[in-house]
XYZ file of C-alpha atoms in Angstrom:
289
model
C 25.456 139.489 88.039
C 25.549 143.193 89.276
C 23.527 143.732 92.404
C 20.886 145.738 90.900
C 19.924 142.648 88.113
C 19.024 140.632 91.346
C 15.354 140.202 90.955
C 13.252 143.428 91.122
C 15.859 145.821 92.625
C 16.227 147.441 89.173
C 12.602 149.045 89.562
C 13.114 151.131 93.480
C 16.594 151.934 91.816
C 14.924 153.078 88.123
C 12.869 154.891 90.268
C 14.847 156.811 92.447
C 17.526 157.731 89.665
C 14.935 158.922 87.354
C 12.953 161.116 89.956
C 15.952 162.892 91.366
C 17.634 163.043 87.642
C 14.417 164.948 87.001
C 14.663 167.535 89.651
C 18.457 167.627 89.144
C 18.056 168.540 84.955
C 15.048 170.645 85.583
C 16.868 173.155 88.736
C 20.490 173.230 85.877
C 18.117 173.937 83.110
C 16.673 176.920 85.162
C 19.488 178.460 86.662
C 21.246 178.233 83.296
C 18.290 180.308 81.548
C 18.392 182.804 84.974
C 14.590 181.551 85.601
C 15.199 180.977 89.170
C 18.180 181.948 92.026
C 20.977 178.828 92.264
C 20.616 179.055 95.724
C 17.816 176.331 96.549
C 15.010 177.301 94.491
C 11.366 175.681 94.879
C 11.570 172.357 93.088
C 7.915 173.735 91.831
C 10.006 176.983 90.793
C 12.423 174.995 88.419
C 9.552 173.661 86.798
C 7.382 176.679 86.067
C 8.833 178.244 83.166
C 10.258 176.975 79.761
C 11.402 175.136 78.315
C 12.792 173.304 81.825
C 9.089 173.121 82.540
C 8.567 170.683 79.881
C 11.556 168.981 80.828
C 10.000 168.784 84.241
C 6.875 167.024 83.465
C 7.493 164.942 80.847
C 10.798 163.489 83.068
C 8.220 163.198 86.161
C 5.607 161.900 83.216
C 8.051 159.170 81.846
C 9.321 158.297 85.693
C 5.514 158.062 86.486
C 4.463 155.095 83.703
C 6.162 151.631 83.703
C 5.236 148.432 81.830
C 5.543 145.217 84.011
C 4.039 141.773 84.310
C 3.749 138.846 86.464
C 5.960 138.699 89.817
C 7.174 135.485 91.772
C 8.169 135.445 94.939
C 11.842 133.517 95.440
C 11.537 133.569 99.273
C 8.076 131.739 98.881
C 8.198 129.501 95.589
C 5.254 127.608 96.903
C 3.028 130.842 96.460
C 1.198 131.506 93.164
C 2.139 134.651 90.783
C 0.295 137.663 90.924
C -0.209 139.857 87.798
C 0.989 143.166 88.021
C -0.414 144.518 84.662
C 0.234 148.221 83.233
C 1.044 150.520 86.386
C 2.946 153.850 87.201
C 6.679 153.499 88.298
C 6.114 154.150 92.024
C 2.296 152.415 92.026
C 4.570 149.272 90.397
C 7.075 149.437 93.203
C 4.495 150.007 95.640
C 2.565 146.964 93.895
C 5.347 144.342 94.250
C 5.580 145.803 97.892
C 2.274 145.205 98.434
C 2.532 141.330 96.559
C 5.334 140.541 98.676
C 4.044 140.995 101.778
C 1.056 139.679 101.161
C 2.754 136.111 99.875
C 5.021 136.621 103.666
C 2.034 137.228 105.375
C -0.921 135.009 104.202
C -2.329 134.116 107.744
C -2.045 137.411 109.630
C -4.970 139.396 109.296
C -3.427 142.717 110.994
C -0.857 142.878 108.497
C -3.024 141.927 105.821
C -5.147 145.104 106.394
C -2.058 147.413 107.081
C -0.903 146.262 103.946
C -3.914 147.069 101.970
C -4.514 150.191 103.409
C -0.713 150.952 103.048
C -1.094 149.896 98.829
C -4.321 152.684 99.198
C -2.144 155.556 100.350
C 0.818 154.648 98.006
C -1.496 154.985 94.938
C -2.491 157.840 96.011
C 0.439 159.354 96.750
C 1.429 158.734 93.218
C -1.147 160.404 91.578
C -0.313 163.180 93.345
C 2.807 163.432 91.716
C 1.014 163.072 88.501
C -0.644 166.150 89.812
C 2.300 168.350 90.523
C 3.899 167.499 87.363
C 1.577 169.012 85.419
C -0.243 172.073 87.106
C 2.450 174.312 88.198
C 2.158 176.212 90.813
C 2.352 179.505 89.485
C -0.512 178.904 87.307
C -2.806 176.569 89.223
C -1.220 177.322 92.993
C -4.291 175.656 94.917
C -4.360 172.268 92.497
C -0.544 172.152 92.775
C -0.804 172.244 96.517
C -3.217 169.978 96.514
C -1.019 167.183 94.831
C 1.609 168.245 96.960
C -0.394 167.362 100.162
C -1.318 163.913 98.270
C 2.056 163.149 97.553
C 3.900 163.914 100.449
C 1.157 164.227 102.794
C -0.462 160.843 102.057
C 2.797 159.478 101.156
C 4.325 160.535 104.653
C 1.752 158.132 105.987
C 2.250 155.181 103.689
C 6.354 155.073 105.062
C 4.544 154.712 108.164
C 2.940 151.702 107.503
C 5.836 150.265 105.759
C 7.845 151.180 108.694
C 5.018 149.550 110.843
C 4.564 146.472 108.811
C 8.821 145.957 109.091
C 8.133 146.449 112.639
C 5.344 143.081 112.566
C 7.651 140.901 110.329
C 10.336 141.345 112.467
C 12.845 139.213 112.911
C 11.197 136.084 111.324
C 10.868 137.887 107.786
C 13.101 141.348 108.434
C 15.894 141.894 109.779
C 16.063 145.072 112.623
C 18.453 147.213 110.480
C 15.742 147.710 107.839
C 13.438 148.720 110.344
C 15.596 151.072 111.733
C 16.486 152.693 108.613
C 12.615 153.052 107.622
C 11.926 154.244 110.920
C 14.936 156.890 110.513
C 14.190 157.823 106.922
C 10.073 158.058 107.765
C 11.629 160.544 111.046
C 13.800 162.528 108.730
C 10.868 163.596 106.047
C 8.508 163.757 109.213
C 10.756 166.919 110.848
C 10.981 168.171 106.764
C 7.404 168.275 106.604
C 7.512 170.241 109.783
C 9.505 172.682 108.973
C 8.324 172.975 105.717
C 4.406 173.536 106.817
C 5.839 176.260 109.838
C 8.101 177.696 107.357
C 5.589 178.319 104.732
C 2.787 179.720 106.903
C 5.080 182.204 108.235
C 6.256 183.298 104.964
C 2.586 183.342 103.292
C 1.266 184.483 105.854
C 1.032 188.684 104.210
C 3.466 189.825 106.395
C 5.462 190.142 103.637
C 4.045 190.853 101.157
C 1.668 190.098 98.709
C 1.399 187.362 95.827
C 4.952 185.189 96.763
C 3.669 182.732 95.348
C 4.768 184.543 91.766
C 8.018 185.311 92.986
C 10.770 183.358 91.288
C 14.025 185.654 92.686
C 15.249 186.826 95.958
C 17.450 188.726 97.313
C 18.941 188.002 100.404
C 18.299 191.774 101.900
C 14.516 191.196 101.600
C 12.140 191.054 104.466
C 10.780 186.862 104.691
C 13.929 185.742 102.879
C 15.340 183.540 105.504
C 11.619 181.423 106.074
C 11.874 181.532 102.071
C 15.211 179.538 102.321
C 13.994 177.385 105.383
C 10.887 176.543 103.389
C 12.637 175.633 100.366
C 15.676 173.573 102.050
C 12.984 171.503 103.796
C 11.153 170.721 100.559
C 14.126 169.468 98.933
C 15.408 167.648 102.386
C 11.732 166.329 101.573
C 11.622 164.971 98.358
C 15.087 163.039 98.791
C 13.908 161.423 101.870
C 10.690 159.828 99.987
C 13.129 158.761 97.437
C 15.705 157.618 100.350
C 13.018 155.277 101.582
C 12.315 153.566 97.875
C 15.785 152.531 98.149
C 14.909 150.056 101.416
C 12.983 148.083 99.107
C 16.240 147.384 97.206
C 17.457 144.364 99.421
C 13.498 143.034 99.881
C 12.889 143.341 95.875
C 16.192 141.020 94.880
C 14.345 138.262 96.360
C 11.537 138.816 93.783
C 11.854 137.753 89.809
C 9.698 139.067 86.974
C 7.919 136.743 84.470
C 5.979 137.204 81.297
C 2.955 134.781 81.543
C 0.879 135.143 77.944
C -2.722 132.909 78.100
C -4.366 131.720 74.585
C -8.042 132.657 74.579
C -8.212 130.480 70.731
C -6.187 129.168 68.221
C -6.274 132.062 65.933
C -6.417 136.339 66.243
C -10.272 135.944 64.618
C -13.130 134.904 66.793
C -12.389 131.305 68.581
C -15.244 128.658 67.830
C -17.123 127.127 70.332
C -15.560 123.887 70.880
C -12.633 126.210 71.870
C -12.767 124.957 75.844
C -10.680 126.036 78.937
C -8.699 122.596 78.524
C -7.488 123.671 75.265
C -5.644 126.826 75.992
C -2.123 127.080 75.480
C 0.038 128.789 78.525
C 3.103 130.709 77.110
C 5.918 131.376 79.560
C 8.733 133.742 78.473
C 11.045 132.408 81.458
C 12.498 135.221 84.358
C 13.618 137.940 83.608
């Protein structure tokens, strides 16, 4: 069995591979048509025009919905499934997160609520992806920005918690190198959000000019191009450390299996009859996945 069929570990991986294969397809498509500069576009820039704008959202779009069911924890057979139901690839990840330390953690009220609160933030981060993938920002700046403040914004905080709760379950359930390397990864997007916010108040600031935000080419002789390419290297540093810090669940999510629990409400697809009781339903169980 190849390490990524262990469990879960397939989903932070799917996840990571199809987000940055989206950015990756989206910023060739571009610089192929000459819609943007090959040196470190905007991510938003490489998805403004077609047809790589389609490409953009539909890739973010497809990366964004997942099907899943019910999820058993192997570290803690004694606990009892949870059903994960219909979610969106990162709000499923962040789900089974959310399930497994809850089944770890059943009798410590601190991390219970860290946990919650942490599954609050996560969800929202994700629809602010949704967001950005589908108001660009050189049509609906203000809405894009907004999603981008959700996303990484509110996202920034929910690797905080996780980095936290690694902190709390420490050494009984984690081990000290994962915190460290959630503490490192949540530090690297931290100073990219930094410089990113600095870089971009300078630049929008009118100093140099008026309506950037249209602006799809530079040249490097222009007044504001160097906090253009600070601005734009931090967004990109950015959006592969969120993704670096999805793939620190990979270890925690191969001690997790998937299941496909189906419960008979009757005998037959047509209304059941009343002496159909609770006793009498049937409990299908497709095995782990």
């Amino acid at each position: 069995m190849w390490w990524f069929q262990e469990g879960l570990s397939f989903l932070p991986v799917a996840l990571v591979v199809w987000s940055a294969a989206s950015f990756v397809f989206s910023y060739i498509t571009a610089i192929v048509l000459h819609h943007v500069d090959p040196l470190v576009p905007y991510i938003s820039d490489t998805g403004t025009i077609p047809p790589e704008r389609c490409l953009f959202g539909i890739m973010l779009n497809v990366s964004t919905f997942l099907a899943s069911s019910q999820v058993k924890q192997d570290t803690a057979p004694q606990q009892e499934s949870h059903c994960l139901g219909l979610s969106l690839a990162g709000m499923a990840t962040m789900y089974v997160r959310y399930k497994q330390v809850s089944a770890l953690s059943p009798e410590k009220p601190r991390i219970l609520r860290l946990n919650k609160l942490g599954l609050t933030l996560g969800w929202l981060s994700c629809f602010g992806l949704c967001i950005i993938a589908n108001f660009q920002k050189c049509i609906l700046y203000y809405i894009h920005v907004l999603g981008a403040c959700l996303t990484f914004g509110v996202g920034s905080i929910y690797m905080l918690l996780q980095t936290i709760l690694s902190y709390l379950m420490q050494p009984e359930l984690h081990s000290k190198d994962i915190f460290w390397a959630r503490l490192a990864v949540f530090l690297w997007s931290s100073s990219s959000i930094l410089s990113m916010f600095v870089s971009s108040v300078v630049l929008y600031s009118g100093l140099y000019g008026q309506n950037l935000v249209q602006k799809l080419h530079w040249d490097p002789q222009e007044r504001g191009y160097t906090p253009h390419i600070i601005s734009t290297v931090s967004e990109w540093s950015l959006a592969f450390s969120f993704l670096s810090f999805f793939l620190t669940y990979i270890r925690d999510f191969q001690k997790i299996s998937l299941r496909a629990v189906v419960s008979l409400q009757g005998q037959t697809l047509h209304e059941s009859p009343p002496s159909f009781g609770a006793e009498e339903q049937a409990l299908l169980v497709a095995g782990s996945i």
